[in-house]
Amino acid sequence: MAKQGVAVLGENLWGQVESSQNSGCLPLAQAARRLLEAKDHAHEFVADILVGQSPTDQAGRALVDILREYAKKIPIPGEEIVESSAHALRIMGICICIIAANLSSCYCLADLAEAAGKGKIEEALAAGLNEWAEKASTPSKH
């Protein structure tokens, strides 16, 4: 971990991190959150550009909702860099908390666990729904 810390932060800054008695990773956690929020805002901005003026009729609004959801999924240049940067900030925060023996109140670890947990839950739900759909569409043989 120390070798990677030196590679990312440089020897002097990593030395300060290792010798610091400050166990707070909150600034790193907040920075990671802001990066990910900025990415979400960028997707909303793209959606706003594509949608334009909202129609007043119900059918038009339904199409706008579809277009908005589609626009949110359009990859934005640099999006992967933002996500990996947020992840790197969280990992640095976790390292700081490990060094300070304060992992039980690590904001970065909590955020990382929450993000990973949501992904695993979504995967499990999708797999369960797919399995159910396959069984429901296959006629039973008696």
Short mmCIF file of N, CA and C in Angstrom, two decimals, residues 13-113:
data_model
loop_
_atom_site.label_atom_id
_atom_site.label_comp_id
_atom_site.label_asym_id
_atom_site.label_seq_id
_atom_site.Cartn_x
_atom_site.Cartn_y
_atom_site.Cartn_z
N LEU A 13 4.39 13.86 0.17
CA LEU A 13 2.99 13.93 0.59
C LEU A 13 2.56 12.62 1.25
N TRP A 14 2.99 11.50 0.70
CA TRP A 14 2.65 10.21 1.30
C TRP A 14 3.25 10.11 2.71
N GLY A 15 4.45 10.61 2.89
CA GLY A 15 5.07 10.63 4.22
C GLY A 15 4.25 11.43 5.21
N GLN A 16 3.68 12.54 4.75
CA GLN A 16 2.81 13.35 5.61
C GLN A 16 1.54 12.59 5.97
N VAL A 17 1.01 11.85 5.00
CA VAL A 17 -0.20 11.06 5.26
C VAL A 17 0.10 9.99 6.30
N GLU A 18 1.23 9.30 6.13
CA GLU A 18 1.57 8.22 7.06
C GLU A 18 1.84 8.72 8.48
N SER A 19 2.43 9.88 8.59
CA SER A 19 2.79 10.39 9.92
C SER A 19 1.68 11.23 10.55
N SER A 20 0.64 11.49 9.81
CA SER A 20 -0.45 12.34 10.30
C SER A 20 -1.26 11.61 11.36
N GLN A 21 -1.62 12.32 12.40
CA GLN A 21 -2.51 11.78 13.43
C GLN A 21 -3.96 12.11 13.12
N ASN A 22 -4.18 12.85 12.04
CA ASN A 22 -5.53 13.21 11.64
C ASN A 22 -6.17 11.99 10.98
N SER A 23 -7.21 11.48 11.58
CA SER A 23 -7.83 10.27 11.06
C SER A 23 -9.02 10.55 10.16
N GLY A 24 -9.25 11.80 9.85
CA GLY A 24 -10.45 12.14 9.10
C GLY A 24 -10.29 12.02 7.60
N CYS A 25 -11.09 11.17 7.00
CA CYS A 25 -11.10 11.05 5.55
C CYS A 25 -12.26 11.83 4.95
N LEU A 26 -13.03 12.51 5.77
CA LEU A 26 -14.23 13.20 5.29
C LEU A 26 -13.98 14.12 4.10
N PRO A 27 -12.90 14.93 4.09
CA PRO A 27 -12.68 15.78 2.90
C PRO A 27 -12.53 14.96 1.61
N LEU A 28 -11.87 13.81 1.70
CA LEU A 28 -11.72 12.95 0.51
C LEU A 28 -13.07 12.35 0.12
N ALA A 29 -13.84 11.91 1.10
CA ALA A 29 -15.16 11.35 0.81
C ALA A 29 -16.06 12.39 0.16
N GLN A 30 -16.03 13.61 0.69
CA GLN A 30 -16.85 14.68 0.13
C GLN A 30 -16.41 15.03 -1.30
N ALA A 31 -15.11 15.04 -1.54
CA ALA A 31 -14.62 15.33 -2.89
C ALA A 31 -15.07 14.25 -3.87
N ALA A 32 -15.00 12.99 -3.45
CA ALA A 32 -15.45 11.90 -4.31
C ALA A 32 -16.95 12.03 -4.61
N ARG A 33 -17.72 12.36 -3.59
CA ARG A 33 -19.17 12.55 -3.78
C ARG A 33 -19.44 13.68 -4.77
N ARG A 34 -18.69 14.79 -4.62
CA ARG A 34 -18.89 15.93 -5.53
C ARG A 34 -18.54 15.56 -6.97
N LEU A 35 -17.49 14.78 -7.16
CA LEU A 35 -17.15 14.33 -8.52
C LEU A 35 -18.29 13.53 -9.13
N LEU A 36 -18.82 12.60 -8.37
CA LEU A 36 -19.91 11.76 -8.89
C LEU A 36 -21.19 12.57 -9.10
N GLU A 37 -21.44 13.54 -8.23
CA GLU A 37 -22.59 14.42 -8.43
C GLU A 37 -22.43 15.26 -9.69
N ALA A 38 -21.21 15.71 -9.95
CA ALA A 38 -20.95 16.50 -11.16
C ALA A 38 -21.22 15.66 -12.40
N LYS A 39 -20.85 14.38 -12.35
CA LYS A 39 -21.13 13.48 -13.47
C LYS A 39 -22.63 13.35 -13.68
N ASP A 40 -23.38 13.19 -12.59
CA ASP A 40 -24.84 13.10 -12.69
C ASP A 40 -25.44 14.39 -13.24
N HIS A 41 -24.92 15.53 -12.81
CA HIS A 41 -25.41 16.82 -13.32
C HIS A 41 -25.11 16.97 -14.81
N ALA A 42 -23.98 16.45 -15.24
CA ALA A 42 -23.64 16.50 -16.66
C ALA A 42 -24.65 15.69 -17.47
N HIS A 43 -25.05 14.54 -16.95
CA HIS A 43 -26.07 13.74 -17.64
C HIS A 43 -27.41 14.47 -17.69
N GLU A 44 -27.77 15.14 -16.61
CA GLU A 44 -29.00 15.92 -16.59
C GLU A 44 -28.94 17.05 -17.61
N PHE A 45 -27.78 17.67 -17.73
CA PHE A 45 -27.58 18.77 -18.68
C PHE A 45 -27.78 18.27 -20.11
N VAL A 46 -27.20 17.11 -20.42
CA VAL A 46 -27.37 16.51 -21.76
C VAL A 46 -28.85 16.22 -22.00
N ALA A 47 -29.52 15.68 -21.00
CA ALA A 47 -30.95 15.40 -21.14
C ALA A 47 -31.74 16.68 -21.40
N ASP A 48 -31.41 17.75 -20.67
CA ASP A 48 -32.10 19.03 -20.87
C ASP A 48 -31.90 19.55 -22.29
N ILE A 49 -30.70 19.41 -22.82
CA ILE A 49 -30.42 19.87 -24.19
C ILE A 49 -31.23 19.06 -25.20
N LEU A 50 -31.28 17.75 -25.04
CA LEU A 50 -32.00 16.91 -25.99
C LEU A 50 -33.51 17.10 -25.92
N VAL A 51 -34.03 17.29 -24.72
CA VAL A 51 -35.47 17.40 -24.54
C VAL A 51 -35.99 18.75 -25.00
N GLY A 52 -35.30 19.82 -24.63
CA GLY A 52 -35.76 21.15 -25.00
C GLY A 52 -37.04 21.51 -24.29
N GLN A 53 -37.93 22.20 -24.97
CA GLN A 53 -39.21 22.64 -24.42
C GLN A 53 -40.13 21.44 -24.22
N SER A 54 -40.70 21.29 -23.05
CA SER A 54 -41.60 20.17 -22.77
C SER A 54 -42.96 20.40 -23.42
N PRO A 55 -43.48 19.40 -24.10
CA PRO A 55 -44.81 19.53 -24.70
C PRO A 55 -45.89 19.51 -23.61
N THR A 56 -47.05 19.98 -23.95
CA THR A 56 -48.14 20.07 -22.98
C THR A 56 -49.06 18.86 -23.01
N ASP A 57 -49.07 18.12 -24.11
CA ASP A 57 -49.97 16.96 -24.19
C ASP A 57 -49.33 15.75 -23.51
N GLN A 58 -50.17 14.82 -23.07
CA GLN A 58 -49.72 13.66 -22.31
C GLN A 58 -48.80 12.76 -23.13
N ALA A 59 -49.13 12.52 -24.38
CA ALA A 59 -48.29 11.68 -25.24
C ALA A 59 -46.92 12.31 -25.44
N GLY A 60 -46.89 13.59 -25.64
CA GLY A 60 -45.63 14.30 -25.80
C GLY A 60 -44.77 14.23 -24.55
N ARG A 61 -45.41 14.36 -23.39
CA ARG A 61 -44.68 14.28 -22.12
C ARG A 61 -44.10 12.87 -21.92
N ALA A 62 -44.85 11.86 -22.32
CA ALA A 62 -44.35 10.48 -22.20
C ALA A 62 -43.11 10.29 -23.07
N LEU A 63 -43.14 10.83 -24.28
CA LEU A 63 -41.97 10.73 -25.15
C LEU A 63 -40.79 11.50 -24.59
N VAL A 64 -41.07 12.64 -23.99
CA VAL A 64 -40.01 13.43 -23.36
C VAL A 64 -39.38 12.65 -22.21
N ASP A 65 -40.20 11.96 -21.42
CA ASP A 65 -39.67 11.15 -20.32
C ASP A 65 -38.77 10.04 -20.85
N ILE A 66 -39.20 9.42 -21.95
CA ILE A 66 -38.38 8.37 -22.57
C ILE A 66 -37.06 8.96 -23.06
N LEU A 67 -37.14 10.09 -23.74
CA LEU A 67 -35.94 10.75 -24.26
C LEU A 67 -35.01 11.16 -23.12
N ARG A 68 -35.57 11.67 -22.04
CA ARG A 68 -34.76 12.09 -20.88
C ARG A 68 -34.01 10.89 -20.29
N GLU A 69 -34.69 9.77 -20.12
CA GLU A 69 -34.03 8.57 -19.56
C GLU A 69 -32.95 8.06 -20.51
N TYR A 70 -33.22 8.11 -21.81
CA TYR A 70 -32.21 7.71 -22.79
C TYR A 70 -31.00 8.64 -22.71
N ALA A 71 -31.25 9.93 -22.63
CA ALA A 71 -30.16 10.92 -22.61
C ALA A 71 -29.27 10.73 -21.39
N LYS A 72 -29.85 10.33 -20.26
CA LYS A 72 -29.06 10.13 -19.05
C LYS A 72 -28.07 8.98 -19.20
N LYS A 73 -28.33 8.09 -20.15
CA LYS A 73 -27.45 6.94 -20.34
C LYS A 73 -26.39 7.15 -21.42
N ILE A 74 -26.43 8.29 -22.09
CA ILE A 74 -25.43 8.59 -23.11
C ILE A 74 -24.09 8.80 -22.43
N PRO A 75 -23.06 8.06 -22.85
CA PRO A 75 -21.74 8.25 -22.24
C PRO A 75 -21.22 9.67 -22.49
N ILE A 76 -20.66 10.25 -21.47
CA ILE A 76 -20.10 11.59 -21.56
C ILE A 76 -18.58 11.45 -21.58
N PRO A 77 -17.91 12.14 -22.51
CA PRO A 77 -16.44 12.04 -22.56
C PRO A 77 -15.83 12.39 -21.20
N GLY A 78 -14.93 11.55 -20.75
CA GLY A 78 -14.26 11.76 -19.47
C GLY A 78 -14.98 11.17 -18.28
N GLU A 79 -16.14 10.57 -18.52
CA GLU A 79 -16.94 10.01 -17.44
C GLU A 79 -16.18 8.93 -16.67
N GLU A 80 -15.46 8.09 -17.39
CA GLU A 80 -14.69 7.01 -16.74
C GLU A 80 -13.60 7.59 -15.86
N ILE A 81 -13.00 8.68 -16.29
CA ILE A 81 -11.93 9.32 -15.50
C ILE A 81 -12.51 9.88 -14.22
N VAL A 82 -13.68 10.48 -14.29
CA VAL A 82 -14.34 11.02 -13.10
C VAL A 82 -14.64 9.90 -12.12
N GLU A 83 -15.18 8.79 -12.62
CA GLU A 83 -15.51 7.66 -11.75
C GLU A 83 -14.25 7.06 -11.13
N SER A 84 -13.20 6.88 -11.92
CA SER A 84 -11.97 6.30 -11.36
C SER A 84 -11.29 7.27 -10.40
N SER A 85 -11.42 8.56 -10.64
CA SER A 85 -10.86 9.55 -9.71
C SER A 85 -11.59 9.52 -8.38
N ALA A 86 -12.90 9.42 -8.42
CA ALA A 86 -13.68 9.33 -7.19
C ALA A 86 -13.30 8.06 -6.44
N HIS A 87 -13.14 6.97 -7.15
CA HIS A 87 -12.74 5.71 -6.54
C HIS A 87 -11.35 5.84 -5.89
N ALA A 88 -10.43 6.49 -6.59
CA ALA A 88 -9.07 6.68 -6.06
C ALA A 88 -9.10 7.53 -4.79
N LEU A 89 -9.91 8.57 -4.77
CA LEU A 89 -10.03 9.39 -3.56
C LEU A 89 -10.55 8.57 -2.39
N ARG A 90 -11.52 7.72 -2.66
CA ARG A 90 -12.05 6.86 -1.60
C ARG A 90 -11.00 5.88 -1.08
N ILE A 91 -10.23 5.31 -1.99
CA ILE A 91 -9.18 4.38 -1.59
C ILE A 91 -8.14 5.09 -0.74
N MET A 92 -7.76 6.31 -1.13
CA MET A 92 -6.82 7.08 -0.31
C MET A 92 -7.39 7.35 1.07
N GLY A 93 -8.67 7.68 1.14
CA GLY A 93 -9.31 7.91 2.43
C GLY A 93 -9.31 6.67 3.30
N ILE A 94 -9.57 5.52 2.68
CA ILE A 94 -9.54 4.26 3.42
C ILE A 94 -8.14 4.00 3.94
N CYS A 95 -7.13 4.27 3.13
CA CYS A 95 -5.74 4.09 3.57
C CYS A 95 -5.43 4.98 4.78
N ILE A 96 -5.88 6.22 4.73
CA ILE A 96 -5.66 7.14 5.84
C ILE A 96 -6.31 6.58 7.11
N CYS A 97 -7.51 6.07 6.98
CA CYS A 97 -8.21 5.53 8.15
C CYS A 97 -7.55 4.25 8.65
N ILE A 98 -7.02 3.43 7.75
CA ILE A 98 -6.29 2.23 8.17
C ILE A 98 -5.06 2.63 8.97
N ILE A 99 -4.31 3.59 8.44
CA ILE A 99 -3.10 4.04 9.12
C ILE A 99 -3.44 4.59 10.51
N ALA A 100 -4.53 5.31 10.61
CA ALA A 100 -4.94 5.91 11.88
C ALA A 100 -5.72 4.93 12.76
N ALA A 101 -5.88 3.69 12.29
CA ALA A 101 -6.66 2.67 13.03
C ALA A 101 -8.06 3.18 13.34
N ASN A 102 -8.69 3.79 12.34
CA ASN A 102 -10.01 4.38 12.52
C ASN A 102 -10.96 3.92 11.41
N LEU A 103 -10.83 2.67 11.02
CA LEU A 103 -11.61 2.16 9.90
C LEU A 103 -13.10 2.06 10.23
N SER A 104 -13.44 1.93 11.49
CA SER A 104 -14.85 1.78 11.86
C SER A 104 -15.67 3.04 11.59
N SER A 105 -15.02 4.19 11.49
CA SER A 105 -15.76 5.41 11.19
C SER A 105 -15.26 6.06 9.89
N CYS A 106 -14.87 5.22 8.94
CA CYS A 106 -14.32 5.68 7.67
C CYS A 106 -15.45 6.00 6.69
N TYR A 107 -15.59 7.28 6.35
CA TYR A 107 -16.62 7.71 5.40
C TYR A 107 -16.39 7.11 4.01
N CYS A 108 -15.12 7.05 3.63
CA CYS A 108 -14.78 6.54 2.29
C CYS A 108 -15.15 5.06 2.16
N LEU A 109 -14.87 4.29 3.20
CA LEU A 109 -15.23 2.87 3.18
C LEU A 109 -16.74 2.70 3.13
N ALA A 110 -17.46 3.50 3.91
CA ALA A 110 -18.92 3.43 3.91
C ALA A 110 -19.49 3.76 2.53
N ASP A 111 -18.96 4.81 1.90
CA ASP A 111 -19.43 5.18 0.56
C ASP A 111 -19.11 4.11 -0.47
N LEU A 112 -17.91 3.55 -0.38
CA LEU A 112 -17.50 2.50 -1.32
C LEU A 112 -18.36 1.26 -1.14
N ALA A 113 -18.60 0.88 0.10
CA ALA A 113 -19.44 -0.28 0.38
C ALA A 113 -20.87 -0.07 -0.12
#
